[in-house]
Amino acid sequence: MAARSLYHLLLARAVALLAAGGPISPGSAVRNVVGGSIASCISDNDAFLQTAKGYAEFNQDQDFELAFHLDNEWRKSPDFARQCAQLFEGWNLHPRAFEGEVVVDMGAGSRLRSAYFENARLVAIEPMAERLLPHVAAKPHMDIGDPSKVWQLYSMPAEVRACAVEGLASLVIVVNVLDHVWKPERALQNAERLLRPCSAGPALLVVSTDLRVEAALGHPNVLTRRWFREQAHANHSKLQLVRAFQQHVQVEGALRFSWDWNFDDGRSNVAWTFVFRRRCGNGDQAAA
């Protein structure tokens, strides 16, 4: 799909969301979000997609990812939920820690890791969502469209801002996503924009991804620990990196060192987790 046609599809959905009341009232196109208003957010999406390059290659990667999710047997198994619980517990995030609060799952995939959080207002952002939804009847483990779990679903790339929920999230998780995306710098900045302001309470952004030595199909980006630190210190950012550690992944009782199990030698691709919080202090409180 061309970038412009994708944008108009997303814009139509945003208008429908507003008209339906959604998370904001129908007439609130100037509601303040992080960095401006919903109107300016939509304009920023428009400007970004008009100048976007390389989207055809990105769509090829998405075709690869779609086939993987449709054929993947492990996601159907109880071990998927066990791994999610182990993962979040290892991050000191407990099932009821975000009851009644907004949790955003960026790059949610076909089965929600974020379903671990009980009674949270889950927002799922997944570029393949529209293509996955026709399969959910035949594959009931795919809960991305389950209204009993998902408060809002956005079928769009992480590089497109989710304007209606910016500034609302107590937690944003980005698990095994950032090395898959089209523009990781913008995706990470958009994740930060989703965090609620300091005045509303603490907010966390947790990113877990493979640090790869070279790009591959479905993994177009090579990220490093230095890259994450640089992003946290970029002029636009109000993120504080509070933890960074090598992530061990449990799959069916076996210890893995990478999210990409086909290349799990502990050297070429190594999973790392980065925990950020919104930087708050004198001057940051009002600006956040």
mmCIF file of C-alpha atoms in Angstrom:
data_model
loop_
_atom_site.group_PDB
_atom_site.id
_atom_site.type_symbol
_atom_site.label_atom_id
_atom_site.label_comp_id
_atom_site.label_asym_id
_atom_site.label_seq_id
_atom_site.Cartn_x
_atom_site.Cartn_y
_atom_site.Cartn_z
ATOM 1 C CA MET A 1 0.000 0.000 0.000
ATOM 2 C CA ALA A 2 1.386 3.427 -0.916
ATOM 3 C CA ALA A 3 2.240 5.756 1.932
ATOM 4 C CA ARG A 4 -0.407 8.311 0.924
ATOM 5 C CA SER A 5 -3.236 5.754 0.665
ATOM 6 C CA LEU A 6 -2.168 4.323 4.028
ATOM 7 C CA TYR A 7 -2.330 7.774 5.555
ATOM 8 C CA HIS A 8 -5.837 8.489 4.242
ATOM 9 C CA LEU A 9 -7.027 5.126 5.592
ATOM 10 C CA LEU A 10 -5.609 6.016 9.015
ATOM 11 C CA LEU A 11 -7.064 9.521 8.899
ATOM 12 C CA ALA A 12 -10.510 8.120 8.101
ATOM 13 C CA ARG A 13 -10.230 5.830 11.114
ATOM 14 C CA ALA A 14 -9.151 8.722 13.322
ATOM 15 C CA VAL A 15 -12.189 10.738 12.241
ATOM 16 C CA ALA A 16 -14.464 7.742 12.885
ATOM 17 C CA LEU A 17 -12.928 7.320 16.324
ATOM 18 C CA LEU A 18 -13.593 10.940 17.161
ATOM 19 C CA ALA A 19 -17.150 10.712 15.877
ATOM 20 C CA ALA A 20 -17.768 7.636 18.005
ATOM 21 C CA GLY A 21 -16.660 9.390 21.147
ATOM 22 C CA GLY A 22 -13.610 7.139 21.514
ATOM 23 C CA PRO A 23 -11.188 8.226 24.221
ATOM 24 C CA ILE A 24 -11.993 11.888 23.546
ATOM 25 C CA SER A 25 -15.155 13.815 22.829
ATOM 26 C CA PRO A 26 -16.321 14.258 19.207
ATOM 27 C CA GLY A 27 -15.544 17.961 19.006
ATOM 28 C CA SER A 28 -12.150 17.924 20.622
ATOM 29 C CA ALA A 29 -9.833 18.117 17.621
ATOM 30 C CA VAL A 30 -7.740 20.642 19.529
ATOM 31 C CA ARG A 31 -7.354 18.481 22.643
ATOM 32 C CA ASN A 32 -3.807 18.900 23.941
ATOM 33 C CA VAL A 33 -1.490 15.967 23.349
ATOM 34 C CA VAL A 34 2.227 15.718 23.922
ATOM 35 C CA GLY A 35 3.809 18.273 21.621
ATOM 36 C CA GLY A 36 0.638 20.097 20.574
ATOM 37 C CA SER A 37 -2.924 19.135 19.631
ATOM 38 C CA ILE A 38 -4.640 16.328 17.804
ATOM 39 C CA ALA A 39 -4.867 18.578 14.762
ATOM 40 C CA SER A 40 -1.107 19.201 14.787
ATOM 41 C CA CYS A 41 -0.487 15.488 15.411
ATOM 42 C CA ILE A 42 -2.502 14.534 12.326
ATOM 43 C CA SER A 43 -0.636 17.176 10.317
ATOM 44 C CA ASP A 44 2.658 15.720 11.509
ATOM 45 C CA ASN A 45 1.574 12.245 10.375
ATOM 46 C CA ASP A 46 0.602 13.697 6.999
ATOM 47 C CA ALA A 47 3.935 15.454 6.575
ATOM 48 C CA PHE A 48 5.867 12.351 7.590
ATOM 49 C CA LEU A 49 4.046 10.015 5.222
ATOM 50 C CA GLN A 50 4.282 12.448 2.317
ATOM 51 C CA THR A 51 8.059 12.384 2.569
ATOM 52 C CA ALA A 52 8.395 8.722 3.536
ATOM 53 C CA LYS A 53 10.782 6.637 1.497
ATOM 54 C CA GLY A 54 11.364 2.912 1.500
ATOM 55 C CA TYR A 55 7.797 1.938 2.362
ATOM 56 C CA ALA A 56 7.620 -0.685 -0.411
ATOM 57 C CA GLU A 57 10.531 -2.533 1.175
ATOM 58 C CA PHE A 58 8.855 -2.223 4.559
ATOM 59 C CA ASN A 59 5.690 -3.816 3.158
ATOM 60 C CA GLN A 60 7.745 -6.777 1.902
ATOM 61 C CA ASP A 61 8.983 -7.283 5.444
ATOM 62 C CA GLN A 62 5.389 -7.104 6.691
ATOM 63 C CA ASP A 63 4.384 -9.870 4.258
ATOM 64 C CA PHE A 64 7.112 -12.011 5.826
ATOM 65 C CA GLU A 65 5.875 -11.180 9.327
ATOM 66 C CA LEU A 66 2.250 -11.932 8.438
ATOM 67 C CA ALA A 67 3.152 -15.396 7.165
ATOM 68 C CA PHE A 68 5.141 -16.029 10.341
ATOM 69 C CA HIS A 69 2.230 -15.091 12.624
ATOM 70 C CA LEU A 70 -0.298 -17.146 10.666
ATOM 71 C CA ASP A 71 1.884 -20.260 10.793
ATOM 72 C CA ASN A 72 3.466 -19.926 14.237
ATOM 73 C CA GLU A 73 2.442 -22.793 16.518
ATOM 74 C CA TRP A 74 4.164 -21.591 19.679
ATOM 75 C CA ARG A 75 1.839 -18.583 20.058
ATOM 76 C CA LYS A 76 -1.093 -20.994 20.354
ATOM 77 C CA SER A 77 0.492 -22.792 23.287
ATOM 78 C CA PRO A 78 0.208 -22.148 27.049
ATOM 79 C CA ASP A 79 3.965 -21.522 27.008
ATOM 80 C CA PHE A 80 3.347 -18.139 25.373
ATOM 81 C CA ALA A 81 1.428 -16.893 28.430
ATOM 82 C CA ARG A 82 4.051 -18.392 30.740
ATOM 83 C CA GLN A 83 6.821 -16.572 28.921
ATOM 84 C CA CYS A 84 4.893 -13.287 29.126
ATOM 85 C CA ALA A 85 4.409 -13.702 32.873
ATOM 86 C CA GLN A 86 8.094 -14.493 33.386
ATOM 87 C CA LEU A 87 9.075 -11.528 31.269
ATOM 88 C CA PHE A 88 6.922 -8.969 33.067
ATOM 89 C CA GLU A 89 7.685 -10.354 36.510
ATOM 90 C CA GLY A 90 11.370 -10.043 35.668
ATOM 91 C CA TRP A 91 10.727 -6.364 34.955
ATOM 92 C CA ASN A 92 8.939 -5.977 38.314
ATOM 93 C CA LEU A 93 5.633 -5.340 36.560
ATOM 94 C CA HIS A 94 2.788 -7.152 38.299
ATOM 95 C CA PRO A 95 -0.567 -8.192 36.788
ATOM 96 C CA ARG A 96 -2.635 -5.610 38.689
ATOM 97 C CA ALA A 97 -0.104 -2.796 38.622
ATOM 98 C CA PHE A 98 -2.039 -0.880 35.949
ATOM 99 C CA GLU A 99 -5.697 -1.532 36.771
ATOM 100 C CA GLY A 100 -7.853 1.166 35.198
ATOM 101 C CA GLU A 101 -4.805 2.740 33.552
ATOM 102 C CA VAL A 102 -3.757 2.926 29.914
ATOM 103 C CA VAL A 103 -1.173 0.385 28.738
ATOM 104 C CA VAL A 104 0.011 0.623 25.141
ATOM 105 C CA ASP A 105 1.353 -2.456 23.355
ATOM 106 C CA MET A 106 3.284 -1.104 20.372
ATOM 107 C CA GLY A 107 3.814 -3.757 17.714
ATOM 108 C CA ALA A 108 1.401 -6.019 19.557
ATOM 109 C CA GLY A 109 1.494 -8.897 17.072
ATOM 110 C CA SER A 110 -1.266 -11.473 16.730
ATOM 111 C CA ARG A 111 -1.466 -12.506 20.400
ATOM 112 C CA LEU A 112 -1.230 -9.909 23.141
ATOM 113 C CA ARG A 113 1.577 -10.091 25.650
ATOM 114 C CA SER A 114 -0.102 -7.133 27.348
ATOM 115 C CA ALA A 115 -3.151 -9.288 28.183
ATOM 116 C CA TYR A 116 -1.074 -10.173 31.263
ATOM 117 C CA PHE A 117 -2.159 -6.858 32.810
ATOM 118 C CA GLU A 118 -5.512 -7.288 34.500
ATOM 119 C CA ASN A 119 -8.225 -4.660 34.012
ATOM 120 C CA ALA A 120 -5.909 -2.284 32.180
ATOM 121 C CA ARG A 121 -7.164 -0.167 29.303
ATOM 122 C CA LEU A 122 -5.134 -1.870 26.588
ATOM 123 C CA VAL A 123 -4.229 -0.032 23.402
ATOM 124 C CA ALA A 124 -2.770 -2.256 20.669
ATOM 125 C CA ILE A 125 -0.793 -0.769 17.788
ATOM 126 C CA GLU A 126 -0.050 -3.324 15.088
ATOM 127 C CA PRO A 127 0.587 -2.641 11.377
ATOM 128 C CA MET A 128 -0.772 -6.075 10.390
ATOM 129 C CA ALA A 129 -3.961 -5.844 12.466
ATOM 130 C CA GLU A 130 -6.291 -5.313 9.523
ATOM 131 C CA ARG A 131 -4.779 -8.343 7.767
ATOM 132 C CA LEU A 132 -4.828 -10.492 10.909
ATOM 133 C CA LEU A 133 -8.451 -9.857 11.897
ATOM 134 C CA PRO A 134 -9.996 -12.030 9.125
ATOM 135 C CA HIS A 135 -8.138 -15.014 10.602
ATOM 136 C CA VAL A 136 -9.197 -14.724 14.234
ATOM 137 C CA ALA A 137 -12.246 -16.979 13.884
ATOM 138 C CA ALA A 138 -10.034 -19.834 12.674
ATOM 139 C CA LYS A 139 -7.226 -18.950 15.087
ATOM 140 C CA PRO A 140 -8.891 -18.017 18.387
ATOM 141 C CA HIS A 141 -5.554 -17.522 20.155
ATOM 142 C CA MET A 142 -5.252 -14.323 18.118
ATOM 143 C CA ASP A 143 -6.801 -11.965 20.652
ATOM 144 C CA ILE A 144 -5.680 -8.688 19.105
ATOM 145 C CA GLY A 145 -9.274 -7.877 18.144
ATOM 146 C CA ASP A 146 -10.924 -9.156 21.326
ATOM 147 C CA PRO A 147 -13.025 -6.254 22.698
ATOM 148 C CA SER A 148 -13.002 -7.823 26.158
ATOM 149 C CA LYS A 149 -9.241 -7.258 26.228
ATOM 150 C CA VAL A 150 -8.531 -4.384 23.848
ATOM 151 C CA TRP A 151 -9.806 -0.886 24.543
ATOM 152 C CA GLN A 152 -8.464 0.514 21.266
ATOM 153 C CA LEU A 153 -6.827 -1.113 18.240
ATOM 154 C CA TYR A 154 -4.761 0.813 15.690
ATOM 155 C CA SER A 155 -3.894 -0.935 12.425
ATOM 156 C CA MET A 156 -0.873 1.171 11.555
ATOM 157 C CA PRO A 157 2.921 1.260 11.792
ATOM 158 C CA ALA A 158 4.635 2.466 14.952
ATOM 159 C CA GLU A 159 6.011 5.382 12.941
ATOM 160 C CA VAL A 160 2.492 6.836 12.690
ATOM 161 C CA ARG A 161 1.427 8.709 15.808
ATOM 162 C CA ALA A 162 -1.617 7.419 17.708
ATOM 163 C CA CYS A 163 -2.891 10.952 18.218
ATOM 164 C CA ALA A 164 -5.977 10.146 20.302
ATOM 165 C CA VAL A 165 -4.007 8.363 23.034
ATOM 166 C CA GLU A 166 -0.870 10.472 23.252
ATOM 167 C CA GLY A 167 -0.152 11.562 26.815
ATOM 168 C CA LEU A 168 -2.429 8.905 28.377
ATOM 169 C CA ALA A 169 -0.252 5.833 29.005
ATOM 170 C CA SER A 170 1.149 4.740 32.348
ATOM 171 C CA LEU A 171 3.077 2.004 30.534
ATOM 172 C CA VAL A 172 4.223 1.501 26.952
ATOM 173 C CA ILE A 173 5.779 -1.827 25.989
ATOM 174 C CA VAL A 174 7.684 -2.409 22.749
ATOM 175 C CA VAL A 175 8.695 -6.083 22.745
ATOM 176 C CA ASN A 176 10.603 -7.636 19.837
ATOM 177 C CA VAL A 177 9.561 -4.762 17.610
ATOM 178 C CA LEU A 178 12.076 -1.964 17.185
ATOM 179 C CA ASP A 179 14.487 -3.850 14.911
ATOM 180 C CA HIS A 180 11.486 -4.705 12.698
ATOM 181 C CA VAL A 181 10.209 -1.192 12.102
ATOM 182 C CA TRP A 182 10.725 1.164 9.211
ATOM 183 C CA LYS A 183 12.123 4.199 11.110
ATOM 184 C CA PRO A 184 13.179 3.244 14.659
ATOM 185 C CA GLU A 185 14.008 6.797 15.739
ATOM 186 C CA ARG A 186 10.492 7.986 14.991
ATOM 187 C CA ALA A 187 8.902 4.855 16.471
ATOM 188 C CA LEU A 188 10.738 5.394 19.758
ATOM 189 C CA GLN A 189 9.816 9.071 19.789
ATOM 190 C CA ASN A 190 6.168 8.142 19.200
ATOM 191 C CA ALA A 191 6.331 5.671 22.090
ATOM 192 C CA GLU A 192 7.583 8.470 24.333
ATOM 193 C CA ARG A 193 4.721 10.710 23.192
ATOM 194 C CA LEU A 194 2.237 8.138 24.470
ATOM 195 C CA LEU A 195 3.465 8.455 28.070
ATOM 196 C CA ARG A 196 1.344 10.478 30.442
ATOM 197 C CA PRO A 197 2.772 13.768 31.781
ATOM 198 C CA CYS A 198 4.622 13.972 35.077
ATOM 199 C CA SER A 199 1.649 15.717 36.675
ATOM 200 C CA ALA A 200 -0.501 12.574 36.073
ATOM 201 C CA GLY A 201 1.916 10.182 37.771
ATOM 202 C CA PRO A 202 4.882 7.975 36.898
ATOM 203 C CA ALA A 203 5.140 6.487 33.414
ATOM 204 C CA LEU A 204 7.371 3.746 32.046
ATOM 205 C CA LEU A 205 8.520 2.788 28.568
ATOM 206 C CA VAL A 206 10.034 -0.690 28.241
ATOM 207 C CA VAL A 207 11.753 -1.713 25.005
ATOM 208 C CA SER A 208 13.096 -5.230 24.479
ATOM 209 C CA THR A 209 14.734 -6.021 21.168
ATOM 210 C CA ASP A 210 17.554 -7.904 19.513
ATOM 211 C CA LEU A 211 20.808 -6.040 19.032
ATOM 212 C CA ARG A 212 21.865 -7.473 15.693
ATOM 213 C CA VAL A 213 25.149 -7.464 13.811
ATOM 214 C CA GLU A 214 23.462 -7.121 10.410
ATOM 215 C CA ALA A 215 20.040 -6.481 8.903
ATOM 216 C CA ALA A 216 17.909 -9.355 7.592
ATOM 217 C CA LEU A 217 14.482 -9.950 6.068
ATOM 218 C CA GLY A 218 11.947 -8.780 8.633
ATOM 219 C CA HIS A 219 14.724 -7.094 10.626
ATOM 220 C CA PRO A 220 15.811 -4.051 8.603
ATOM 221 C CA ASN A 221 17.510 -2.180 11.466
ATOM 222 C CA VAL A 222 20.739 -2.712 13.374
ATOM 223 C CA LEU A 223 20.456 -1.150 16.835
ATOM 224 C CA THR A 224 23.086 -0.800 19.553
ATOM 225 C CA ARG A 225 23.214 0.068 23.244
ATOM 226 C CA ARG A 226 24.870 3.329 22.268
ATOM 227 C CA TRP A 227 21.944 4.112 19.950
ATOM 228 C CA PHE A 228 19.461 3.779 22.833
ATOM 229 C CA ARG A 229 21.529 6.037 25.078
ATOM 230 C CA GLU A 230 21.810 8.618 22.313
ATOM 231 C CA GLN A 231 18.055 8.582 21.784
ATOM 232 C CA ALA A 232 17.461 9.228 25.490
ATOM 233 C CA HIS A 233 19.788 12.229 25.332
ATOM 234 C CA ALA A 234 18.416 13.646 22.077
ATOM 235 C CA ASN A 235 17.147 17.210 22.261
ATOM 236 C CA HIS A 236 13.525 16.199 21.731
ATOM 237 C CA SER A 237 13.555 13.511 24.428
ATOM 238 C CA LYS A 238 12.470 13.693 28.045
ATOM 239 C CA LEU A 239 13.278 10.037 28.661
ATOM 240 C CA GLN A 240 15.610 8.813 31.363
ATOM 241 C CA LEU A 241 17.231 5.421 30.842
ATOM 242 C CA VAL A 242 17.023 3.701 34.219
ATOM 243 C CA ARG A 243 17.968 0.104 33.350
ATOM 244 C CA ALA A 244 19.622 -1.725 30.465
ATOM 245 C CA PHE A 245 20.355 -5.433 30.610
ATOM 246 C CA GLN A 246 20.747 -8.542 28.488
ATOM 247 C CA GLN A 247 17.375 -10.245 28.263
ATOM 248 C CA HIS A 248 17.143 -14.008 28.729
ATOM 249 C CA VAL A 249 14.063 -15.447 27.035
ATOM 250 C CA GLN A 250 12.446 -18.677 28.237
ATOM 251 C CA VAL A 251 10.836 -20.800 25.523
ATOM 252 C CA GLU A 252 9.346 -24.164 26.536
ATOM 253 C CA GLY A 253 11.721 -24.317 29.461
ATOM 254 C CA ALA A 254 14.816 -23.593 27.378
ATOM 255 C CA LEU A 255 16.935 -20.491 27.889
ATOM 256 C CA ARG A 256 17.341 -18.345 24.792
ATOM 257 C CA PHE A 257 19.568 -15.331 24.224
ATOM 258 C CA SER A 258 17.685 -13.815 21.294
ATOM 259 C CA TRP A 259 14.114 -13.063 20.273
ATOM 260 C CA ASP A 260 15.044 -14.580 16.906
ATOM 261 C CA TRP A 261 15.327 -18.235 17.854
ATOM 262 C CA ASN A 262 16.591 -19.306 14.438
ATOM 263 C CA PHE A 263 19.834 -17.403 15.066
ATOM 264 C CA ASP A 264 20.180 -17.860 18.802
ATOM 265 C CA ASP A 265 23.900 -18.381 19.284
ATOM 266 C CA GLY A 266 24.315 -15.696 21.944
ATOM 267 C CA ARG A 267 26.676 -13.742 19.703
ATOM 268 C CA SER A 268 25.150 -12.612 16.396
ATOM 269 C CA ASN A 269 21.783 -11.488 17.828
ATOM 270 C CA VAL A 270 21.466 -10.730 21.512
ATOM 271 C CA ALA A 271 18.253 -9.629 23.230
ATOM 272 C CA TRP A 272 18.492 -6.518 25.405
ATOM 273 C CA THR A 273 15.880 -4.682 27.446
ATOM 274 C CA PHE A 274 15.875 -0.932 28.051
ATOM 275 C CA VAL A 275 13.660 0.612 30.728
ATOM 276 C CA PHE A 276 12.900 4.323 30.470
ATOM 277 C CA ARG A 277 10.819 6.662 32.566
ATOM 278 C CA ARG A 278 9.698 10.170 31.837
ATOM 279 C CA ARG A 279 12.225 12.630 33.194
ATOM 280 C CA CYS A 280 10.496 14.870 35.703
ATOM 281 C CA GLY A 281 11.887 17.764 37.683
ATOM 282 C CA ASN A 282 11.915 21.530 37.879
ATOM 283 C CA GLY A 283 10.910 22.775 34.477
ATOM 284 C CA ASP A 284 10.170 19.287 33.145
ATOM 285 C CA GLN A 285 6.874 19.003 35.032
ATOM 286 C CA ALA A 286 5.133 21.654 32.996
ATOM 287 C CA ALA A 287 6.813 20.728 29.737
ATOM 288 C CA ALA A 288 6.143 16.986 29.941
#
